Amino acid sequence: MNFLQKWPEPVVPVQHLSDSGIRVIPGRYVKKPSERPSSVDSAEPDINIPVIDLQELYSDDHLLRRRTASLIDSACREWGFFQVVNHGVSHELMARTREAWREFFHLPMAEKKKYANSPSTYEGYGSRLGVEKGISLDWNDYFFLHYLPVAIRDRNKWPALPVSCRELIEKYSEEVVNLGEKLMKILSVNLGLRENYLSEAFGGDDNGACLRVNYYPKCPQPDLTLGISSHSDPGGMTLLNPDENVSGLQVRHGAIWLTVNPLPNAFIINIGDQLEVVSNGKYKSVEHRVIVNSEKERVSLAFFYNPRGEMPIKPAEELVSEEHPALYPCMTFDEYRLYFRTRGPSGKIQVESLKSHP
Ligand code: OGA
Ligand code: NI
């Protein structure tokens, strides 16, 4: 995995470009016309990803629980994306953790650079996805850290400032993992598997979980670039705590891009490539991207519930038959994510290419 210890060229934080007051963004951030946000037409403003109230999942009544589970099943099949409210994670903790991260990104550059990351693990403060020299860049700085498995959790690699940051990360991650586990059980049953199937397939108590905090500075030419180019998430499931005040996430729906309007205190949940693989394509990881704007910065916390790196991931045998042959080959998550880490966001190319060569 450690094939590259260093970035191939100096990494410039996007925040630095934004703060420098430039009016014209460097060419490396300018997307091809077909990829620019101006190609968006919100022709169908009334449709959007489903919103699901999880309150009934906590009820003793089996029928009420089933009703919510079936809404989740439809959302996974039809959208691959949904928002959840009454999800059990403390709203105050969601907001405090997000604001602590905002403070981190407002610290002097020298403080943030102490955590500068390398392409061998991606852990720390960075501005680049993909190690190939000369690749197109996105208008985004980020901080990436591991929460699970416990063996690779290292609090010393997390920001020491603001002083509340490490404790908040721990509390927040614990609650988000609980929500992730709950959803994994529901997805397992929805797929006709036993309740613990997905969590065991991902490594049981040793599953992976990491946090990617995205910081999208103001951009003088938002129509020419993207905060994150189109991609599907390589891992299992993503639980996104988006900026309450600024939208930016867009989800592909057929030929159009829909902008998600984040509801207060909601998480935006989406299916990643590994769940597409285990479900043998019943659930699809859906392409999404982020647009930026010239008025407001945006902070989002993407929590990835993943398989442990060494876990071989393949379609569940229960979902494979003569009629429905395995669509994807077996591969560990470490092998799988190497592609993303090398090439950066590239739509759904990777999972689709597996499919054509099972
Ligand atoms: C991601 C992602 C969306 C957002 O980090 O993979 O898609 O709204 N983030 O920041
Ligand atoms: Ni994503």
mmCIF file of C-alpha atoms and ligand atoms in Angstrom:
data_model
loop_
_atom_site.group_PDB
_atom_site.id
_atom_site.type_symbol
_atom_site.label_atom_id
_atom_site.label_comp_id
_atom_site.label_asym_id
_atom_site.label_seq_id
_atom_site.Cartn_x
_atom_site.Cartn_y
_atom_site.Cartn_z
ATOM 1 C CA MET A 1 0.000 0.000 0.000
ATOM 2 C CA ASN A 2 2.785 2.367 0.805
ATOM 3 C CA PHE A 3 3.800 2.727 -2.781
ATOM 4 C CA LEU A 4 4.043 6.494 -2.562
ATOM 5 C CA GLN A 5 5.334 8.328 0.441
ATOM 6 C CA LYS A 6 5.103 11.818 -0.965
ATOM 7 C CA TRP A 7 2.831 13.911 -3.154
ATOM 8 C CA PRO A 8 4.269 14.305 -6.669
ATOM 9 C CA GLU A 9 4.129 18.105 -6.496
ATOM 10 C CA PRO A 10 3.779 20.724 -3.751
ATOM 11 C CA VAL A 11 0.290 20.804 -2.242
ATOM 12 C CA VAL A 12 -1.352 24.226 -2.075
ATOM 13 C CA PRO A 13 -4.210 24.519 0.423
ATOM 14 C CA VAL A 14 -7.287 25.837 -1.372
ATOM 15 C CA GLN A 15 -7.948 28.056 1.635
ATOM 16 C CA HIS A 16 -4.656 29.779 0.885
ATOM 17 C CA LEU A 17 -5.780 30.503 -2.688
ATOM 18 C CA SER A 18 -9.140 31.743 -1.440
ATOM 19 C CA ASP A 19 -7.609 33.993 1.224
ATOM 20 C CA SER A 20 -5.083 35.458 -1.210
ATOM 21 C CA GLY A 21 -7.934 37.320 -2.916
ATOM 22 C CA ILE A 22 -7.359 35.952 -6.436
ATOM 23 C CA ARG A 23 -10.141 36.718 -8.917
ATOM 24 C CA VAL A 24 -9.200 33.981 -11.351
ATOM 25 C CA ILE A 25 -8.718 30.395 -10.224
ATOM 26 C CA PRO A 26 -5.627 28.451 -11.381
ATOM 27 C CA GLY A 27 -6.145 26.251 -14.454
ATOM 28 C CA ARG A 28 -5.725 23.041 -12.458
ATOM 29 C CA TYR A 29 -9.101 23.712 -10.796
ATOM 30 C CA VAL A 30 -10.984 24.525 -13.997
ATOM 31 C CA LYS A 31 -13.179 21.603 -15.024
ATOM 32 C CA LYS A 32 -14.047 20.529 -18.547
ATOM 33 C CA PRO A 33 -17.221 22.323 -19.723
ATOM 34 C CA SER A 34 -19.243 19.083 -19.491
ATOM 35 C CA GLU A 35 -18.324 18.685 -15.822
ATOM 36 C CA ARG A 36 -18.988 22.245 -14.687
ATOM 37 C CA PRO A 37 -21.890 23.009 -12.395
ATOM 38 C CA SER A 38 -23.434 25.226 -15.071
ATOM 39 C CA SER A 39 -24.433 22.022 -16.849
ATOM 40 C CA VAL A 40 -26.917 21.593 -13.992
ATOM 41 C CA ASP A 41 -30.472 22.306 -14.754
ATOM 42 C CA SER A 42 -32.758 21.760 -11.837
ATOM 43 C CA ALA A 43 -35.548 20.918 -14.227
ATOM 44 C CA GLU A 44 -37.331 18.865 -11.605
ATOM 45 C CA PRO A 45 -37.007 20.935 -8.442
ATOM 46 C CA ASP A 46 -39.795 19.011 -6.734
ATOM 47 C CA ILE A 47 -38.031 15.699 -6.631
ATOM 48 C CA ASN A 48 -35.292 15.064 -4.155
ATOM 49 C CA ILE A 49 -33.788 12.331 -2.055
ATOM 50 C CA PRO A 50 -36.237 10.775 0.452
ATOM 51 C CA VAL A 51 -36.419 11.965 4.055
ATOM 52 C CA ILE A 52 -36.975 9.163 6.562
ATOM 53 C CA ASP A 53 -37.975 9.584 10.181
ATOM 54 C CA LEU A 54 -36.215 6.887 12.227
ATOM 55 C CA GLN A 55 -38.337 7.424 15.343
ATOM 56 C CA GLU A 56 -40.320 4.235 14.782
ATOM 57 C CA LEU A 57 -37.188 2.113 14.631
ATOM 58 C CA TYR A 58 -36.931 2.650 18.371
ATOM 59 C CA SER A 59 -40.512 1.483 18.947
ATOM 60 C CA ASP A 60 -41.433 -1.877 20.528
ATOM 61 C CA ASP A 61 -43.992 -2.432 17.829
ATOM 62 C CA HIS A 62 -42.602 -4.774 15.199
ATOM 63 C CA LEU A 63 -44.954 -3.490 12.503
ATOM 64 C CA LEU A 64 -43.874 0.099 13.002
ATOM 65 C CA ARG A 65 -40.239 -0.943 12.785
ATOM 66 C CA ARG A 66 -40.917 -2.883 9.589
ATOM 67 C CA ARG A 67 -42.673 0.099 8.050
ATOM 68 C CA THR A 68 -39.603 2.309 8.519
ATOM 69 C CA ALA A 69 -37.291 -0.482 7.367
ATOM 70 C CA SER A 70 -39.244 -0.778 4.165
ATOM 71 C CA LEU A 71 -38.940 2.966 3.495
ATOM 72 C CA ILE A 72 -35.191 2.559 3.923
ATOM 73 C CA ASP A 73 -35.207 -0.367 1.493
ATOM 74 C CA SER A 74 -36.958 1.670 -1.207
ATOM 75 C CA ALA A 75 -34.575 4.577 -0.669
ATOM 76 C CA CYS A 76 -31.556 2.248 -1.032
ATOM 77 C CA ARG A 77 -32.918 0.677 -4.227
ATOM 78 C CA GLU A 78 -34.228 3.788 -5.915
ATOM 79 C CA TRP A 79 -31.874 6.491 -4.726
ATOM 80 C CA GLY A 80 -28.845 5.152 -2.881
ATOM 81 C CA PHE A 81 -29.219 8.376 -0.860
ATOM 82 C CA PHE A 82 -31.610 9.558 1.862
ATOM 83 C CA GLN A 83 -31.800 11.961 4.788
ATOM 84 C CA VAL A 84 -32.643 10.696 8.260
ATOM 85 C CA VAL A 85 -34.214 12.620 11.154
ATOM 86 C CA ASN A 86 -34.815 11.398 14.718
ATOM 87 C CA HIS A 87 -31.735 9.249 14.239
ATOM 88 C CA GLY A 88 -30.652 9.108 17.873
ATOM 89 C CA VAL A 89 -27.416 11.124 17.538
ATOM 90 C CA SER A 90 -27.397 14.205 19.763
ATOM 91 C CA HIS A 91 -28.152 17.337 17.731
ATOM 92 C CA GLU A 92 -26.001 19.397 20.011
ATOM 93 C CA LEU A 93 -23.078 17.051 19.501
ATOM 94 C CA MET A 94 -23.536 17.236 15.722
ATOM 95 C CA ALA A 95 -23.411 21.023 15.793
ATOM 96 C CA ARG A 96 -20.606 21.325 18.337
ATOM 97 C CA THR A 97 -18.395 18.873 16.478
ATOM 98 C CA ARG A 98 -18.973 20.663 13.187
ATOM 99 C CA GLU A 99 -18.203 24.037 14.740
ATOM 100 C CA ALA A 100 -15.038 22.717 16.392
ATOM 101 C CA TRP A 101 -13.854 21.617 12.958
ATOM 102 C CA ARG A 102 -14.723 24.995 11.497
ATOM 103 C CA GLU A 103 -12.505 26.506 14.173
ATOM 104 C CA PHE A 104 -9.735 24.107 13.227
ATOM 105 C CA PHE A 105 -9.849 25.263 9.612
ATOM 106 C CA HIS A 106 -9.713 28.878 10.787
ATOM 107 C CA LEU A 107 -6.452 28.299 12.672
ATOM 108 C CA PRO A 108 -3.245 29.726 11.200
ATOM 109 C CA MET A 109 -1.868 27.686 8.306
ATOM 110 C CA ALA A 110 1.276 26.760 10.280
ATOM 111 C CA GLU A 111 -0.868 25.033 12.911
ATOM 112 C CA LYS A 112 -2.799 23.026 10.313
ATOM 113 C CA LYS A 113 0.352 22.125 8.398
ATOM 114 C CA LYS A 114 1.581 20.232 11.464
ATOM 115 C CA TYR A 115 -0.905 17.569 10.374
ATOM 116 C CA ALA A 116 -0.032 17.643 6.657
ATOM 117 C CA ASN A 117 -0.867 14.248 5.171
ATOM 118 C CA SER A 118 0.930 11.954 2.738
ATOM 119 C CA PRO A 119 -0.538 9.670 0.082
ATOM 120 C CA SER A 120 0.559 6.534 1.946
ATOM 121 C CA THR A 121 -2.244 6.789 4.537
ATOM 122 C CA TYR A 122 -4.046 10.046 3.748
ATOM 123 C CA GLU A 123 -4.330 10.665 7.494
ATOM 124 C CA GLY A 124 -4.226 14.322 8.452
ATOM 125 C CA TYR A 125 -4.699 17.670 6.760
ATOM 126 C CA GLY A 126 -4.701 17.622 2.975
ATOM 127 C CA SER A 127 -5.931 19.253 -0.197
ATOM 128 C CA ARG A 128 -5.544 16.557 -2.741
ATOM 129 C CA LEU A 129 -7.159 13.275 -3.756
ATOM 130 C CA GLY A 130 -5.166 11.163 -6.165
ATOM 131 C CA VAL A 131 -1.407 11.030 -6.555
ATOM 132 C CA GLU A 132 -1.001 11.184 -10.302
ATOM 133 C CA LYS A 133 1.073 14.151 -11.384
ATOM 134 C CA GLY A 134 -0.877 16.869 -13.138
ATOM 135 C CA ILE A 135 -4.377 15.586 -12.289
ATOM 136 C CA SER A 136 -7.285 17.985 -12.077
ATOM 137 C CA LEU A 137 -7.786 19.419 -8.563
ATOM 138 C CA ASP A 138 -10.920 20.116 -6.528
ATOM 139 C CA TRP A 139 -11.798 23.235 -4.509
ATOM 140 C CA ASN A 140 -11.504 21.506 -1.139
ATOM 141 C CA ASP A 141 -9.236 21.088 1.875
ATOM 142 C CA TYR A 142 -9.895 18.206 4.240
ATOM 143 C CA PHE A 143 -8.847 16.370 7.362
ATOM 144 C CA PHE A 144 -8.933 12.573 7.307
ATOM 145 C CA LEU A 145 -8.680 10.340 10.394
ATOM 146 C CA HIS A 146 -9.286 6.765 11.488
ATOM 147 C CA TYR A 147 -11.672 5.930 14.303
ATOM 148 C CA LEU A 148 -11.924 2.142 13.816
ATOM 149 C CA PRO A 149 -10.494 -0.434 14.074
ATOM 150 C CA VAL A 150 -9.232 0.642 17.482
ATOM 151 C CA ALA A 151 -5.777 -0.737 16.629
ATOM 152 C CA ILE A 152 -5.205 2.063 14.116
ATOM 153 C CA ARG A 153 -6.903 4.848 16.067
ATOM 154 C CA ASP A 154 -4.278 7.411 17.057
ATOM 155 C CA ARG A 155 -5.565 10.453 18.914
ATOM 156 C CA ASN A 156 -2.177 12.112 18.561
ATOM 157 C CA LYS A 157 -2.800 12.440 14.859
ATOM 158 C CA TRP A 158 -6.050 14.332 15.520
ATOM 159 C CA PRO A 159 -6.050 18.123 15.969
ATOM 160 C CA ALA A 160 -4.901 19.277 19.411
ATOM 161 C CA LEU A 161 -6.693 22.575 18.732
ATOM 162 C CA PRO A 162 -9.352 23.654 19.375
ATOM 163 C CA VAL A 163 -8.890 21.986 22.765
ATOM 164 C CA SER A 164 -12.309 20.321 22.623
ATOM 165 C CA CYS A 165 -11.612 18.703 19.266
ATOM 166 C CA ARG A 166 -10.275 15.265 20.238
ATOM 167 C CA GLU A 167 -12.920 14.620 22.836
ATOM 168 C CA LEU A 168 -15.677 15.731 20.486
ATOM 169 C CA ILE A 169 -14.368 13.475 17.714
ATOM 170 C CA GLU A 170 -14.481 10.512 20.065
ATOM 171 C CA LYS A 171 -17.981 11.186 21.400
ATOM 172 C CA TYR A 172 -19.337 12.037 18.001
ATOM 173 C CA SER A 173 -17.821 8.972 16.332
ATOM 174 C CA GLU A 174 -19.161 6.676 18.999
ATOM 175 C CA GLU A 175 -22.708 7.887 18.415
ATOM 176 C CA VAL A 176 -22.387 7.857 14.644
ATOM 177 C CA VAL A 177 -21.006 4.292 14.707
ATOM 178 C CA ASN A 178 -24.069 3.256 16.735
ATOM 179 C CA LEU A 179 -26.334 4.744 14.097
ATOM 180 C CA GLY A 180 -24.270 3.073 11.363
ATOM 181 C CA GLU A 181 -24.588 -0.296 13.075
ATOM 182 C CA LYS A 182 -28.310 0.108 13.435
ATOM 183 C CA LEU A 183 -28.661 0.907 9.757
ATOM 184 C CA MET A 184 -26.424 -2.027 8.774
ATOM 185 C CA LYS A 185 -28.764 -4.378 10.627
ATOM 186 C CA ILE A 186 -31.768 -2.966 8.846
ATOM 187 C CA LEU A 187 -30.070 -3.191 5.464
ATOM 188 C CA SER A 188 -29.081 -6.810 6.177
ATOM 189 C CA VAL A 189 -32.657 -7.807 6.963
ATOM 190 C CA ASN A 190 -33.969 -5.773 4.024
ATOM 191 C CA LEU A 191 -31.655 -7.745 1.741
ATOM 192 C CA GLY A 192 -32.946 -11.038 3.153
ATOM 193 C CA LEU A 193 -29.751 -11.679 5.125
ATOM 194 C CA ARG A 194 -29.384 -12.359 8.823
ATOM 195 C CA GLU A 195 -29.278 -9.240 10.976
ATOM 196 C CA ASN A 196 -25.535 -9.253 11.607
ATOM 197 C CA TYR A 197 -24.541 -10.239 8.092
ATOM 198 C CA LEU A 198 -23.248 -6.889 6.844
ATOM 199 C CA SER A 199 -21.472 -5.934 10.011
ATOM 200 C CA GLU A 200 -19.735 -9.347 10.095
ATOM 201 C CA ALA A 201 -18.885 -9.127 6.394
ATOM 202 C CA PHE A 202 -17.190 -5.808 7.199
ATOM 203 C CA GLY A 203 -15.106 -7.346 9.988
ATOM 204 C CA GLY A 204 -17.438 -7.476 13.023
ATOM 205 C CA ASP A 205 -16.178 -5.326 15.884
ATOM 206 C CA ASP A 206 -13.097 -4.675 13.807
ATOM 207 C CA ASN A 207 -14.883 -2.922 10.972
ATOM 208 C CA GLY A 208 -13.336 0.256 9.647
ATOM 209 C CA ALA A 209 -14.627 3.752 10.324
ATOM 210 C CA CYS A 210 -13.043 7.019 9.307
ATOM 211 C CA LEU A 211 -13.938 10.655 9.297
ATOM 212 C CA ARG A 212 -13.273 13.023 6.446
ATOM 213 C CA VAL A 213 -13.955 16.628 7.325
ATOM 214 C CA ASN A 214 -14.372 18.727 4.217
ATOM 215 C CA TYR A 215 -13.678 22.447 4.111
ATOM 216 C CA TYR A 216 -14.824 24.279 1.001
ATOM 217 C CA PRO A 217 -13.505 27.862 1.012
ATOM 218 C CA LYS A 218 -15.263 30.633 -0.900
ATOM 219 C CA CYS A 219 -14.431 30.457 -4.567
ATOM 220 C CA PRO A 220 -14.159 33.456 -6.911
ATOM 221 C CA GLN A 221 -15.272 31.405 -9.962
ATOM 222 C CA PRO A 222 -17.643 28.750 -8.645
ATOM 223 C CA ASP A 223 -19.128 28.082 -12.079
ATOM 224 C CA LEU A 224 -15.852 26.697 -13.387
ATOM 225 C CA THR A 225 -14.925 24.239 -10.658
ATOM 226 C CA LEU A 226 -16.213 21.700 -8.133
ATOM 227 C CA GLY A 227 -15.674 21.194 -4.403
ATOM 228 C CA ILE A 228 -15.441 17.463 -5.069
ATOM 229 C CA SER A 229 -15.709 16.027 -8.566
ATOM 230 C CA SER A 230 -18.248 13.349 -9.322
ATOM 231 C CA HIS A 231 -17.527 10.124 -7.450
ATOM 232 C CA SER A 232 -19.142 7.265 -5.607
ATOM 233 C CA ASP A 233 -17.852 6.580 -2.110
ATOM 234 C CA PRO A 234 -15.505 3.573 -2.179
ATOM 235 C CA GLY A 235 -16.476 2.297 1.310
ATOM 236 C CA GLY A 236 -19.598 0.811 2.878
ATOM 237 C CA MET A 237 -21.949 3.547 3.991
ATOM 238 C CA THR A 238 -21.468 7.286 4.449
ATOM 239 C CA LEU A 239 -23.170 9.326 7.175
ATOM 240 C CA LEU A 240 -22.806 12.996 6.301
ATOM 241 C CA ASN A 241 -23.282 15.850 8.749
ATOM 242 C CA PRO A 242 -23.578 18.778 6.327
ATOM 243 C CA ASP A 243 -23.239 22.500 6.929
ATOM 244 C CA GLU A 244 -26.634 23.683 8.143
ATOM 245 C CA ASN A 245 -26.541 26.966 6.333
ATOM 246 C CA VAL A 246 -24.947 26.238 2.977
ATOM 247 C CA SER A 247 -26.004 23.574 0.513
ATOM 248 C CA GLY A 248 -23.530 22.140 -1.963
ATOM 249 C CA LEU A 249 -24.010 18.398 -2.257
ATOM 250 C CA GLN A 250 -25.490 17.249 -5.559
ATOM 251 C CA VAL A 251 -26.720 13.746 -6.294
ATOM 252 C CA ARG A 252 -26.963 12.314 -9.769
ATOM 253 C CA HIS A 253 -30.483 11.335 -10.702
ATOM 254 C CA GLY A 254 -30.478 9.974 -14.238
ATOM 255 C CA ALA A 255 -29.124 12.740 -16.440
ATOM 256 C CA ILE A 256 -29.551 15.581 -13.943
ATOM 257 C CA TRP A 257 -27.848 16.710 -10.752
ATOM 258 C CA LEU A 258 -30.145 17.420 -7.815
ATOM 259 C CA THR A 259 -28.968 19.761 -5.078
ATOM 260 C CA VAL A 260 -29.739 18.364 -1.635
ATOM 261 C CA ASN A 261 -31.308 20.795 0.800
ATOM 262 C CA PRO A 262 -30.013 19.704 4.170
ATOM 263 C CA LEU A 263 -32.748 19.516 6.818
ATOM 264 C CA PRO A 264 -31.797 20.834 10.267
ATOM 265 C CA ASN A 265 -30.111 18.136 12.397
ATOM 266 C CA ALA A 266 -30.449 15.473 9.713
ATOM 267 C CA PHE A 267 -27.790 13.083 8.473
ATOM 268 C CA ILE A 268 -27.484 12.421 4.764
ATOM 269 C CA ILE A 269 -26.867 8.710 4.287
ATOM 270 C CA ASN A 270 -25.538 7.053 1.151
ATOM 271 C CA ILE A 271 -24.588 3.612 -0.064
ATOM 272 C CA GLY A 272 -20.918 3.117 -0.985
ATOM 273 C CA ASP A 273 -19.305 0.740 -3.468
ATOM 274 C CA GLN A 274 -18.716 -2.051 -0.913
ATOM 275 C CA LEU A 275 -22.432 -2.277 -0.165
ATOM 276 C CA GLU A 276 -23.146 -2.364 -3.878
ATOM 277 C CA VAL A 277 -20.746 -5.328 -4.109
ATOM 278 C CA VAL A 278 -22.068 -7.281 -1.080
ATOM 279 C CA SER A 279 -25.680 -6.704 -2.176
ATOM 280 C CA ASN A 280 -24.673 -7.991 -5.639
ATOM 281 C CA GLY A 281 -25.947 -4.787 -7.208
ATOM 282 C CA LYS A 282 -29.345 -4.688 -5.470
ATOM 283 C CA TYR A 283 -28.237 -1.473 -3.831
ATOM 284 C CA LYS A 284 -26.314 1.009 -5.947
ATOM 285 C CA SER A 285 -23.644 3.407 -4.838
ATOM 286 C CA VAL A 286 -24.717 6.647 -6.452
ATOM 287 C CA GLU A 287 -22.552 9.341 -7.991
ATOM 288 C CA HIS A 288 -22.438 12.656 -6.214
ATOM 289 C CA ARG A 289 -20.375 15.833 -6.280
ATOM 290 C CA VAL A 290 -20.111 19.150 -4.478
ATOM 291 C CA ILE A 291 -20.550 22.661 -5.845
ATOM 292 C CA VAL A 292 -18.985 25.713 -4.226
ATOM 293 C CA ASN A 293 -19.952 29.371 -4.117
ATOM 294 C CA SER A 294 -18.422 32.815 -3.863
ATOM 295 C CA GLU A 295 -20.344 33.965 -0.786
ATOM 296 C CA LYS A 296 -19.914 31.365 1.902
ATOM 297 C CA GLU A 297 -17.473 28.710 3.024
ATOM 298 C CA ARG A 298 -18.916 25.261 3.760
ATOM 299 C CA VAL A 299 -17.943 22.565 6.281
ATOM 300 C CA SER A 300 -19.167 18.970 6.136
ATOM 301 C CA LEU A 301 -18.305 15.853 8.148
ATOM 302 C CA ALA A 302 -18.374 12.641 6.122
ATOM 303 C CA PHE A 303 -18.219 9.580 8.360
ATOM 304 C CA PHE A 304 -17.406 6.415 6.450
ATOM 305 C CA TYR A 305 -18.580 3.084 7.849
ATOM 306 C CA ASN A 306 -16.255 0.680 6.028
ATOM 307 C CA PRO A 307 -14.970 -2.865 5.924
ATOM 308 C CA ARG A 308 -11.712 -3.473 7.732
ATOM 309 C CA GLY A 309 -8.908 -3.062 5.180
ATOM 310 C CA GLU A 310 -7.940 -6.735 4.978
ATOM 311 C CA MET A 311 -11.520 -8.059 4.679
ATOM 312 C CA PRO A 312 -12.177 -9.802 1.357
ATOM 313 C CA ILE A 313 -15.441 -8.330 0.090
ATOM 314 C CA LYS A 314 -17.686 -10.176 -2.336
ATOM 315 C CA PRO A 315 -21.377 -10.582 -3.161
ATOM 316 C CA ALA A 316 -23.289 -12.363 -0.365
ATOM 317 C CA GLU A 317 -23.756 -16.020 -1.349
ATOM 318 C CA GLU A 318 -27.436 -15.795 -0.435
ATOM 319 C CA LEU A 319 -27.829 -13.196 -3.192
ATOM 320 C CA VAL A 320 -26.032 -15.192 -5.878
ATOM 321 C CA SER A 321 -27.849 -17.787 -7.981
ATOM 322 C CA GLU A 322 -27.876 -19.094 -11.521
ATOM 323 C CA GLU A 323 -30.348 -16.391 -12.349
ATOM 324 C CA HIS A 324 -28.333 -13.722 -10.521
ATOM 325 C CA PRO A 325 -24.654 -14.583 -10.950
ATOM 326 C CA ALA A 326 -22.051 -12.717 -8.908
ATOM 327 C CA LEU A 327 -21.523 -9.375 -10.615
ATOM 328 C CA TYR A 328 -18.308 -8.461 -8.808
ATOM 329 C CA PRO A 329 -15.090 -10.332 -8.020
ATOM 330 C CA CYS A 330 -13.755 -10.732 -4.490
ATOM 331 C CA MET A 331 -11.303 -8.064 -3.378
ATOM 332 C CA THR A 332 -10.094 -6.625 -0.084
ATOM 333 C CA PHE A 333 -11.089 -3.063 0.740
ATOM 334 C CA ASP A 334 -7.408 -2.051 0.889
ATOM 335 C CA GLU A 335 -6.957 -3.269 -2.680
ATOM 336 C CA TYR A 336 -10.139 -1.591 -3.745
ATOM 337 C CA ARG A 337 -9.449 1.857 -2.363
ATOM 338 C CA LEU A 338 -5.997 2.027 -3.839
ATOM 339 C CA TYR A 339 -7.621 3.033 -7.113
ATOM 340 C CA PHE A 340 -9.468 5.994 -5.547
ATOM 341 C CA ARG A 341 -6.357 7.030 -3.696
ATOM 342 C CA THR A 342 -4.282 6.916 -6.854
ATOM 343 C CA ARG A 343 -6.655 8.432 -9.357
ATOM 344 C CA GLY A 344 -8.887 10.623 -7.216
ATOM 345 C CA PRO A 345 -12.628 11.024 -7.789
ATOM 346 C CA SER A 346 -13.672 9.563 -11.143
ATOM 347 C CA GLY A 347 -17.408 8.965 -11.174
ATOM 348 C CA LYS A 348 -18.379 5.318 -10.890
ATOM 349 C CA ILE A 349 -15.644 4.051 -13.182
ATOM 350 C CA GLN A 350 -14.097 1.690 -10.683
ATOM 351 C CA VAL A 351 -17.124 -0.252 -9.511
ATOM 352 C CA GLU A 352 -18.485 -0.362 -13.067
ATOM 353 C CA SER A 353 -15.231 -1.735 -14.430
ATOM 354 C CA LEU A 354 -15.281 -4.555 -11.875
ATOM 355 C CA LYS A 355 -18.737 -5.400 -13.072
ATOM 356 C CA SER A 356 -17.711 -5.870 -16.654
ATOM 357 C CA HIS A 357 -14.899 -8.266 -15.653
ATOM 358 C CA PRO A 358 -16.250 -10.447 -12.873
HETATM 359 C C1 OGA B 1 -17.320 12.961 0.482
HETATM 360 C C2 OGA B 1 -18.497 13.727 -0.002
HETATM 361 C C3 OGA B 1 -20.055 15.545 0.329
HETATM 362 C C4 OGA B 1 -20.176 16.878 1.002
HETATM 363 O O1 OGA B 1 -16.612 13.477 1.372
HETATM 364 O O2 OGA B 1 -17.104 11.837 -0.038
HETATM 365 O O3 OGA B 1 -19.107 13.304 -0.956
HETATM 366 O O4 OGA B 1 -21.284 17.412 0.991
HETATM 367 N N1 OGA B 1 -18.850 14.859 0.650
HETATM 368 O O5 OGA B 1 -19.197 17.402 1.513
HETATM 369 NI NI NI B 2 -18.653 11.239 -1.296
#
